[in-house]
mmCIF file of N, CA and C in Angstrom:
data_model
loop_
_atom_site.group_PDB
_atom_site.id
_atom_site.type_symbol
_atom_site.label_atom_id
_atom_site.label_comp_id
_atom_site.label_asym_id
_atom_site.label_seq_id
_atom_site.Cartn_x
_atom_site.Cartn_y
_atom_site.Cartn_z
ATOM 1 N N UNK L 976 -35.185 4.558 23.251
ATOM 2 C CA UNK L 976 -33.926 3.873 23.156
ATOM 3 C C UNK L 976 -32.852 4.885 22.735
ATOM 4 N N UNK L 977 -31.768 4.877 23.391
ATOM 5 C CA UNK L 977 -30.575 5.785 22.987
ATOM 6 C C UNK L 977 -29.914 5.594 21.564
ATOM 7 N N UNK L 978 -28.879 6.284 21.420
ATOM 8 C CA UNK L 978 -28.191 6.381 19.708
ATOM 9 C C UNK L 978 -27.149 4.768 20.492
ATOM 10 N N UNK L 979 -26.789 5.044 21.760
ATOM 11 C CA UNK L 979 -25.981 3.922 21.837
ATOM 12 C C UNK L 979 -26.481 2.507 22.085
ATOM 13 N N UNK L 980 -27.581 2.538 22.278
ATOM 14 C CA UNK L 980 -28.305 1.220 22.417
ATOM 15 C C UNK L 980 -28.993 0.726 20.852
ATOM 16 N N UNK L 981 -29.052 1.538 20.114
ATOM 17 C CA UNK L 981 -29.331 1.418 18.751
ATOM 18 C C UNK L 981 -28.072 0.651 18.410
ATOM 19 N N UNK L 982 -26.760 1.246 18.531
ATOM 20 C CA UNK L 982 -25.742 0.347 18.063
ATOM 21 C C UNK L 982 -25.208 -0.856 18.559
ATOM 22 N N UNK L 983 -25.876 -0.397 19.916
ATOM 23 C CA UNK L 983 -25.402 -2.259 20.546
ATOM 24 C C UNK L 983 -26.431 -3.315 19.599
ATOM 25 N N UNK L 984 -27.167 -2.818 19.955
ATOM 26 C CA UNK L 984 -28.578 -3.479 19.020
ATOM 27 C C UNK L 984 -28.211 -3.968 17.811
ATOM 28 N N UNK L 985 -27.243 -3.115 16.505
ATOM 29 C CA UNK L 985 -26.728 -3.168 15.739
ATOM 30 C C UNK L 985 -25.717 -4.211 15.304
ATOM 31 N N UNK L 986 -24.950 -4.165 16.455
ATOM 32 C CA UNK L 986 -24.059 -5.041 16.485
ATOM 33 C C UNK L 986 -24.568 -6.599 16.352
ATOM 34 N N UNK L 987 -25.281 -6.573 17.846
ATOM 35 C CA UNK L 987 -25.710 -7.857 17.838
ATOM 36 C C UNK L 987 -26.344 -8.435 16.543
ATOM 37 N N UNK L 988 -27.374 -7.657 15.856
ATOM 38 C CA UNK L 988 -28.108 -8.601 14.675
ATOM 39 C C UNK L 988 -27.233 -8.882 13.997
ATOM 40 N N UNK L 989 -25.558 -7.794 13.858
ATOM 41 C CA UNK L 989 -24.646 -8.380 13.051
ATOM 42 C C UNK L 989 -24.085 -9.977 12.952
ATOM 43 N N UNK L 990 -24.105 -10.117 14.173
ATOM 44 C CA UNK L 990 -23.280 -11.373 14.824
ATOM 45 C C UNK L 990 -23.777 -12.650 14.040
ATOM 46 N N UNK L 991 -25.396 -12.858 13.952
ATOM 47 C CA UNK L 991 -25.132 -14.630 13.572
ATOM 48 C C UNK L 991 -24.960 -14.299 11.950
ATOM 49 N N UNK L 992 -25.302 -13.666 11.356
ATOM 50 C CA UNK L 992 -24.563 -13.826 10.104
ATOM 51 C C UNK L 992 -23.409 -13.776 9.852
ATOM 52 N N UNK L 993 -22.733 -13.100 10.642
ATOM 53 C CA UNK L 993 -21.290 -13.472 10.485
ATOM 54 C C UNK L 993 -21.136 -14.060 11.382
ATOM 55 N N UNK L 994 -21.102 -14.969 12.289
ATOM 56 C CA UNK L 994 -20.505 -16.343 12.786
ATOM 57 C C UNK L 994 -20.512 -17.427 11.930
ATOM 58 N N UNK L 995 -21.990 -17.412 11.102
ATOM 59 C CA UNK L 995 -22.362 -18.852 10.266
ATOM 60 C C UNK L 995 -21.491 -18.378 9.349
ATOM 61 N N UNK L 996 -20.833 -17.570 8.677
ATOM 62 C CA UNK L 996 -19.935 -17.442 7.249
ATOM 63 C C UNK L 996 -18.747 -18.337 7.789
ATOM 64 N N UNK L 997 -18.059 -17.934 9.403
ATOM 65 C CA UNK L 997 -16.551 -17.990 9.644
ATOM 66 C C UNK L 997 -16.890 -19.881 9.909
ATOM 67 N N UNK L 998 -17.635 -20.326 11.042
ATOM 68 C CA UNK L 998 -17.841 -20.987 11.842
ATOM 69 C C UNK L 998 -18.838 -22.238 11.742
ATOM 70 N N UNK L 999 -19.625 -21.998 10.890
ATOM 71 C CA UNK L 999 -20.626 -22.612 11.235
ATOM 72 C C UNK L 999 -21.238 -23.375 12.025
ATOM 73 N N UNK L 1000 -21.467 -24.543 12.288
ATOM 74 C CA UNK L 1000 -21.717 -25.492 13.886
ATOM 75 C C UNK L 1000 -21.831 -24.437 14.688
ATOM 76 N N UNK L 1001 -20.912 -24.209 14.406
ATOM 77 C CA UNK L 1001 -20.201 -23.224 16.579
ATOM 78 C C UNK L 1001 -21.161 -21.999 16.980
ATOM 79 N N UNK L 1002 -21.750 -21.977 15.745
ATOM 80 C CA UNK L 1002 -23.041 -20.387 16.301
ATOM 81 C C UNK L 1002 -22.857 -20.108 17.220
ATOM 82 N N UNK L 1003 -23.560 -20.685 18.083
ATOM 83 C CA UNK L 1003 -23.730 -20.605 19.766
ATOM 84 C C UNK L 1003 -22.542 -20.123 20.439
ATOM 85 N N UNK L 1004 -21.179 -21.117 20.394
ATOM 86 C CA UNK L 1004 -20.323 -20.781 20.839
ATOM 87 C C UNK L 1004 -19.614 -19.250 20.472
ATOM 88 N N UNK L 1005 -19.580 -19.142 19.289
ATOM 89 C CA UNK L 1005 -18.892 -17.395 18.701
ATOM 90 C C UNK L 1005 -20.008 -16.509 19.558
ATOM 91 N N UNK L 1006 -21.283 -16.589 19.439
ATOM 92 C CA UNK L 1006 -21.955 -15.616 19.544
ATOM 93 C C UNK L 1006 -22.086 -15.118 20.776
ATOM 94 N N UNK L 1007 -21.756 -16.448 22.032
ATOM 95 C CA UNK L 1007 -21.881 -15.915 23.366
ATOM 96 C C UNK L 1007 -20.355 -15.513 23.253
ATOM 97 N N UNK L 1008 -19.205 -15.833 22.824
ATOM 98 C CA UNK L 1008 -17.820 -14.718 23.056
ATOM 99 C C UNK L 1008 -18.291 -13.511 22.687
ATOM 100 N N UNK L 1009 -18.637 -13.582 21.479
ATOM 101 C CA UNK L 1009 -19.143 -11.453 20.533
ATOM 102 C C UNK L 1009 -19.609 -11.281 22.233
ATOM 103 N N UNK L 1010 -20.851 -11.328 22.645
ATOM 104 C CA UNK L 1010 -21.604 -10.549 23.482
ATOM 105 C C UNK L 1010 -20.796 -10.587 24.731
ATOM 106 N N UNK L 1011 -20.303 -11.274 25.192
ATOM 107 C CA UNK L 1011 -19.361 -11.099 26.386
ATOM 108 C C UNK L 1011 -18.296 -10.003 25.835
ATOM 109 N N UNK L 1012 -17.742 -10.054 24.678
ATOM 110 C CA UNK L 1012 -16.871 -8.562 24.484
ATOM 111 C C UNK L 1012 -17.785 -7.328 24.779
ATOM 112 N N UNK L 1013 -18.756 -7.185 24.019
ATOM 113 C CA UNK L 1013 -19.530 -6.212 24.292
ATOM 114 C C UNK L 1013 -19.738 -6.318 25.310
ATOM 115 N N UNK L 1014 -20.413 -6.589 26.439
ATOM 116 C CA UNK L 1014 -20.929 -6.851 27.801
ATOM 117 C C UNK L 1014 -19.118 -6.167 29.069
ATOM 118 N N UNK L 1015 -17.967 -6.287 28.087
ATOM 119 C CA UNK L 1015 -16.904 -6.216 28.717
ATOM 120 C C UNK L 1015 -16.685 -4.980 28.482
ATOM 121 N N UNK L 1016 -16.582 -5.036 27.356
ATOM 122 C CA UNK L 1016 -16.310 -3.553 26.599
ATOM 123 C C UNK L 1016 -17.145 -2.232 26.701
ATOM 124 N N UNK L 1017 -18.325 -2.525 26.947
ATOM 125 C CA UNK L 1017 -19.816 -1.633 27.003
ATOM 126 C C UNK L 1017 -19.362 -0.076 27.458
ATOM 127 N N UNK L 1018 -18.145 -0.027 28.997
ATOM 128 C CA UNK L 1018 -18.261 0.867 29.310
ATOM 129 C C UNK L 1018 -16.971 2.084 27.906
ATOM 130 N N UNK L 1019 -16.218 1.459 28.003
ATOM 131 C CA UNK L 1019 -15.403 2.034 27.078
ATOM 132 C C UNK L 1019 -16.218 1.961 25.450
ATOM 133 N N UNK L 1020 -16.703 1.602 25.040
ATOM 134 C CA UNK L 1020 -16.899 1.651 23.799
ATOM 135 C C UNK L 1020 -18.396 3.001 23.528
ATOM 136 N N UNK L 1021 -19.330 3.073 25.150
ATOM 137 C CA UNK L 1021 -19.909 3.952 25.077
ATOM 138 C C UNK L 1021 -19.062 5.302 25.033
ATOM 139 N N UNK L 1022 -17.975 5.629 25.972
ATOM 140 C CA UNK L 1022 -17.543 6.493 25.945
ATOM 141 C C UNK L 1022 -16.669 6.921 24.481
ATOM 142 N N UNK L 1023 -16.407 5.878 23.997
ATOM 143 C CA UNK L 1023 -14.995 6.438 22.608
ATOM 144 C C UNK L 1023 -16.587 6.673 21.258
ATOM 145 N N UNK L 1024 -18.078 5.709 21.798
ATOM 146 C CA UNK L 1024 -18.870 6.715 20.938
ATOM 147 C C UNK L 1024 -19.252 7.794 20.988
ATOM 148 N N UNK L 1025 -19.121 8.148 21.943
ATOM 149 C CA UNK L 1025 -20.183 9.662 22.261
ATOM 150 C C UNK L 1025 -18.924 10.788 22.387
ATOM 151 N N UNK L 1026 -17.450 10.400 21.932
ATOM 152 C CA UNK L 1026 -16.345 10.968 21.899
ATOM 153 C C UNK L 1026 -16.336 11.116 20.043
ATOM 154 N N UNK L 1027 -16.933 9.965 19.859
ATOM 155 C CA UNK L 1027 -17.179 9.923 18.050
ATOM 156 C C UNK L 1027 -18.166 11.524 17.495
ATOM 157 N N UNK L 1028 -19.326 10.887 18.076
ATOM 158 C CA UNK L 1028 -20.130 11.524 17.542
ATOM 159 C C UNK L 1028 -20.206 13.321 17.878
ATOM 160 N N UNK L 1029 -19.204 13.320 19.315
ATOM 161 C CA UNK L 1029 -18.929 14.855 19.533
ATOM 162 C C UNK L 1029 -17.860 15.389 18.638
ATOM 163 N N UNK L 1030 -17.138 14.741 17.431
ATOM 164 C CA UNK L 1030 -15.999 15.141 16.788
ATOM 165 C C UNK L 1030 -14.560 15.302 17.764
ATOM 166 N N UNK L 1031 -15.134 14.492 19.468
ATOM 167 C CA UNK L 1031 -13.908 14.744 19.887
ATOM 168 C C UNK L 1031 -12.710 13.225 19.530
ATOM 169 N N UNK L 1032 -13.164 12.617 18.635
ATOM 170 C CA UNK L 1032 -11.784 11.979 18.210
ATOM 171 C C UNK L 1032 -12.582 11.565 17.015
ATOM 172 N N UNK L 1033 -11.489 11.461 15.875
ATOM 173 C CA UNK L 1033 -12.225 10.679 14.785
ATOM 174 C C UNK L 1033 -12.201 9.287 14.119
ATOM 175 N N UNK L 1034 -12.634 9.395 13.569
ATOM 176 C CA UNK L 1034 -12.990 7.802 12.811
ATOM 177 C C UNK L 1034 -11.824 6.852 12.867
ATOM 178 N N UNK L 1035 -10.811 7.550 12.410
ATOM 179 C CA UNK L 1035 -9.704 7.151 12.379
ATOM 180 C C UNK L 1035 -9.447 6.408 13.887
ATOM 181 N N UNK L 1036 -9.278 7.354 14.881
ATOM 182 C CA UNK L 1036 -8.985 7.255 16.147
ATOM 183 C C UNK L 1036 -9.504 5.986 16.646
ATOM 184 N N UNK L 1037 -11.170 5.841 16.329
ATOM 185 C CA UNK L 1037 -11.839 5.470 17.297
ATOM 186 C C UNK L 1037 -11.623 3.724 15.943
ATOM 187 N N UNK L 1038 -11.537 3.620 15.353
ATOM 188 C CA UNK L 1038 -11.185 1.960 14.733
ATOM 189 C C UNK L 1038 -9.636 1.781 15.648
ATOM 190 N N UNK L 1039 -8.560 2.600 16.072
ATOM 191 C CA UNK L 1039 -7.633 2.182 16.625
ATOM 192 C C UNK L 1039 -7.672 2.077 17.876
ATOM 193 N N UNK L 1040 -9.072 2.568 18.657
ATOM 194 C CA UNK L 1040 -9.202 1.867 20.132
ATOM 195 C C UNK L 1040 -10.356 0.613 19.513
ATOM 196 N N UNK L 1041 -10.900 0.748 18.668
ATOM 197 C CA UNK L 1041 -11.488 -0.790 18.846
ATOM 198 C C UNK L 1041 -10.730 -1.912 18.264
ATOM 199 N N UNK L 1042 -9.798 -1.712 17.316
ATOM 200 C CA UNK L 1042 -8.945 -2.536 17.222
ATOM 201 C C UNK L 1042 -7.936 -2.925 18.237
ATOM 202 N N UNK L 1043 -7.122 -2.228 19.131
ATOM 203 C CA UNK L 1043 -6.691 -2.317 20.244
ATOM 204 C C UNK L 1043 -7.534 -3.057 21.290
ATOM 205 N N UNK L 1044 -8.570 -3.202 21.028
ATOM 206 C CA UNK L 1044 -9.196 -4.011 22.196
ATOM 207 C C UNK L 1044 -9.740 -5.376 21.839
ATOM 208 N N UNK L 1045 -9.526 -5.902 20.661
ATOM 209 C CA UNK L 1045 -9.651 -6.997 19.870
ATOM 210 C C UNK L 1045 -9.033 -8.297 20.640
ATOM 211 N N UNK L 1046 -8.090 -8.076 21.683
ATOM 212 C CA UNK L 1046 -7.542 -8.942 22.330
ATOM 213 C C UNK L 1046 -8.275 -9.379 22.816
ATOM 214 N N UNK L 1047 -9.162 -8.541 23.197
ATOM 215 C CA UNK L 1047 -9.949 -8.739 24.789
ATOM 216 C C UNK L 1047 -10.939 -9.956 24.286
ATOM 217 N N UNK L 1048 -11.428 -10.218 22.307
ATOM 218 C CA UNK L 1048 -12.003 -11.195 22.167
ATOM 219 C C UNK L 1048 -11.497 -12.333 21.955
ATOM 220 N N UNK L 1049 -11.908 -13.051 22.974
ATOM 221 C CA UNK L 1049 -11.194 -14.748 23.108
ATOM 222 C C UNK L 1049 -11.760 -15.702 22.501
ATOM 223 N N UNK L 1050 -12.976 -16.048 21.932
ATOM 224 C CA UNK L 1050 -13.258 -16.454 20.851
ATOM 225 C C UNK L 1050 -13.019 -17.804 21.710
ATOM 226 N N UNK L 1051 -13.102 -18.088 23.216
ATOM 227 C CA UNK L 1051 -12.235 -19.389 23.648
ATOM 228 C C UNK L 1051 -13.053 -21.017 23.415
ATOM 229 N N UNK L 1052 -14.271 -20.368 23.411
ATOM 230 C CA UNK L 1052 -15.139 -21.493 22.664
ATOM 231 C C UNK L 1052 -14.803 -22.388 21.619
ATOM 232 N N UNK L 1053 -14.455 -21.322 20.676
ATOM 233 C CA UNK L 1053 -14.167 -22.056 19.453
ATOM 234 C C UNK L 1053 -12.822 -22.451 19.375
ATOM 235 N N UNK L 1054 -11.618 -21.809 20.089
ATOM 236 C CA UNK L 1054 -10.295 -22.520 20.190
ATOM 237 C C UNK L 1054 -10.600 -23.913 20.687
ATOM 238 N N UNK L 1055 -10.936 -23.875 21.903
ATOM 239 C CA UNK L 1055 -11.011 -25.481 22.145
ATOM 240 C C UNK L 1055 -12.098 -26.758 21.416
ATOM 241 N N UNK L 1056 -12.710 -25.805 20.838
ATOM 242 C CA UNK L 1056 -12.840 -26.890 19.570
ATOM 243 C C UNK L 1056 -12.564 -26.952 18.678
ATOM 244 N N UNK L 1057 -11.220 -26.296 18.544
ATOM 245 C CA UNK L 1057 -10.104 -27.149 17.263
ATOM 246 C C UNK L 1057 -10.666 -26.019 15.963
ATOM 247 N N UNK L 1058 -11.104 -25.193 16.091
ATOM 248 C CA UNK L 1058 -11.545 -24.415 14.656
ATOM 249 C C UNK L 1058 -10.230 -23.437 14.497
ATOM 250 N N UNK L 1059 -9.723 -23.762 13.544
ATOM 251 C CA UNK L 1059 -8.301 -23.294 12.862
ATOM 252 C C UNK L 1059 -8.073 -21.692 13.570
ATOM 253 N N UNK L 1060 -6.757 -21.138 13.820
ATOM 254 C CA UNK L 1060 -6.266 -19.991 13.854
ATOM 255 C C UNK L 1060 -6.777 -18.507 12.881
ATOM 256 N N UNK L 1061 -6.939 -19.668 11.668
ATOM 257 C CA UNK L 1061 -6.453 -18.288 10.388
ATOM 258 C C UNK L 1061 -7.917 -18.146 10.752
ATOM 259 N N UNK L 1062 -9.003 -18.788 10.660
ATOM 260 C CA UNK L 1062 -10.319 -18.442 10.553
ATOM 261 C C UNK L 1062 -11.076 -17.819 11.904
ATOM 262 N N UNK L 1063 -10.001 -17.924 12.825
ATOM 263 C CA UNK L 1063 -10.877 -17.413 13.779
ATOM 264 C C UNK L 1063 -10.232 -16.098 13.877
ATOM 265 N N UNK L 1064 -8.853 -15.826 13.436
ATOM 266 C CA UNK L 1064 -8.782 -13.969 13.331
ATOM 267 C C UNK L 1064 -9.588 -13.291 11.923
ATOM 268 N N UNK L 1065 -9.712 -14.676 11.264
ATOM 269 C CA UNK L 1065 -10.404 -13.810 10.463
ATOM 270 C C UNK L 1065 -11.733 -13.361 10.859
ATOM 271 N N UNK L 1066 -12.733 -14.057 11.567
ATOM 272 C CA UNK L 1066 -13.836 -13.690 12.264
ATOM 273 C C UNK L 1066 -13.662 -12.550 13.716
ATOM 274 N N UNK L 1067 -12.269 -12.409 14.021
ATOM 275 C CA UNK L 1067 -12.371 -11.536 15.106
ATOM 276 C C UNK L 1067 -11.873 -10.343 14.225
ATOM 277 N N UNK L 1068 -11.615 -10.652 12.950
ATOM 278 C CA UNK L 1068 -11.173 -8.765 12.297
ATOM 279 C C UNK L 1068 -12.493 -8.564 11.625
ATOM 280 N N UNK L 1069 -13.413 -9.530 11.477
ATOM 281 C CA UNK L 1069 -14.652 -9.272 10.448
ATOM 282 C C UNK L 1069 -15.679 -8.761 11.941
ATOM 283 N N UNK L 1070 -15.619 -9.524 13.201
ATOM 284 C CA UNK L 1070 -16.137 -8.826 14.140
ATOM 285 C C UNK L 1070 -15.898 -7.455 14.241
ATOM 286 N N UNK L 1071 -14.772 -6.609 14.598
ATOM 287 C CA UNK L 1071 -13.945 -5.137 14.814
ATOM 288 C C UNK L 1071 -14.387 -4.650 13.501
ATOM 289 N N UNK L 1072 -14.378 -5.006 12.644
ATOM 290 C CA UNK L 1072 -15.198 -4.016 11.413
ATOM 291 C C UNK L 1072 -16.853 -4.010 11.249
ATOM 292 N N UNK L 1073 -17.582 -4.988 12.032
ATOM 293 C CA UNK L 1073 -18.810 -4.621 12.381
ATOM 294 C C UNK L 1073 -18.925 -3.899 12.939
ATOM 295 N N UNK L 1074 -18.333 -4.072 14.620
ATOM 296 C CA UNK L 1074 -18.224 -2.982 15.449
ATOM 297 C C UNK L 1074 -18.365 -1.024 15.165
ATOM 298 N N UNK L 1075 -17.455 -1.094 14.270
ATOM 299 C CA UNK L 1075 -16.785 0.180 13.568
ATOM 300 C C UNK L 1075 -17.734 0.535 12.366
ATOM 301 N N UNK L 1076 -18.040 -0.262 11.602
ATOM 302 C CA UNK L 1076 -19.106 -0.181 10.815
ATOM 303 C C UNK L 1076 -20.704 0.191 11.463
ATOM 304 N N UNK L 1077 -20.843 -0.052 12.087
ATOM 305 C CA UNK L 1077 -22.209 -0.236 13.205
ATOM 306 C C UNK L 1077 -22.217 1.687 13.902
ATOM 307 N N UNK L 1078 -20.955 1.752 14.509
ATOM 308 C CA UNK L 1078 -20.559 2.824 15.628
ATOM 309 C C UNK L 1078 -20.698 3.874 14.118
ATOM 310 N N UNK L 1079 -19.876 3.887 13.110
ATOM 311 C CA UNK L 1079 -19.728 5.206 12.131
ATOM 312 C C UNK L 1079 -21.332 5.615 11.583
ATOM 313 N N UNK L 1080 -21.929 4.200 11.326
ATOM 314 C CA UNK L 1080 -23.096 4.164 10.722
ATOM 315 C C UNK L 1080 -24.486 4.943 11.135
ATOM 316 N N UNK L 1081 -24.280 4.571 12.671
ATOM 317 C CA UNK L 1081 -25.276 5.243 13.669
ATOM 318 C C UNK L 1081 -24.538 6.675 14.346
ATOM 319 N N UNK L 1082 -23.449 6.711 14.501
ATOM 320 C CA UNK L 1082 -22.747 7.901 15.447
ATOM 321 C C UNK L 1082 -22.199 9.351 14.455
ATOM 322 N N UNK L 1083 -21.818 9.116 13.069
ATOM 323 C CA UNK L 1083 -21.849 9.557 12.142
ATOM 324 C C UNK L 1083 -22.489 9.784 10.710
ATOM 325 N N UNK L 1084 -23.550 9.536 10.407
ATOM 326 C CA UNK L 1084 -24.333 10.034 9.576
ATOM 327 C C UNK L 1084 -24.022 10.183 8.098
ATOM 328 N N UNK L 1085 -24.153 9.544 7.161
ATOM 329 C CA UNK L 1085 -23.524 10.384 5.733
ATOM 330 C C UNK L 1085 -21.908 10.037 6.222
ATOM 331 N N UNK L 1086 -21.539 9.698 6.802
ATOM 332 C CA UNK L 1086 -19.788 9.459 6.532
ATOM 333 C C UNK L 1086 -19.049 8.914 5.793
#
């Protein structure tokens, strides 16, 4: 298994524990949006890691392309079932810091 499939890997076990904190009921629903970002994102997020882990951009850098792409999670499941605004950016900024947490953890070492 690759360093980047370790972190997809990563990610994902992240997900139902943090869906059940933001969401609860909706598991299902948050968890198939998370993986459709990833599944969207896959090709760019391999490349800005292996741009990580070569020191060709840093930490810094690489939370401001995954934050920049935070749009891309629509979370649309849970909008149309009425689960409040504030709580669902709060689960899409607690998502982007898994992400980033996950990518530094495995792609950087001791960081």
């Amino acid at each position: 298994m690759s360093q980047f499939d370790d972190f997809i890997d990563g990610v994902k076990q992240g997900i139902a524990p943090l869906v059940g904190e933001f969401v609860g009921g909706l598991k299902q629903d948050a968890t198939t949006d998370m993986q459709a970002f990833l599944q969207a994102k896959a090709a760019d997020l391999k490349t800005w890691t292996e741009a990580l882990a070569k020191g060709e951009i840093s930490q810094g850098e690489f939370e401001m392309l995954v934050k920049g792409a935070k749009s891309l999670l629509k979370l649309r499941a849970l909008r149309i079932a009425g689960v409040q605004a504030a709580r669902l950016q709060r689960l899409r900024d607690a998502f982007v810091k898994l992400v980033i947490d996950k990518a530094v953890g495995t792609f950087l070492p001791g960081a």
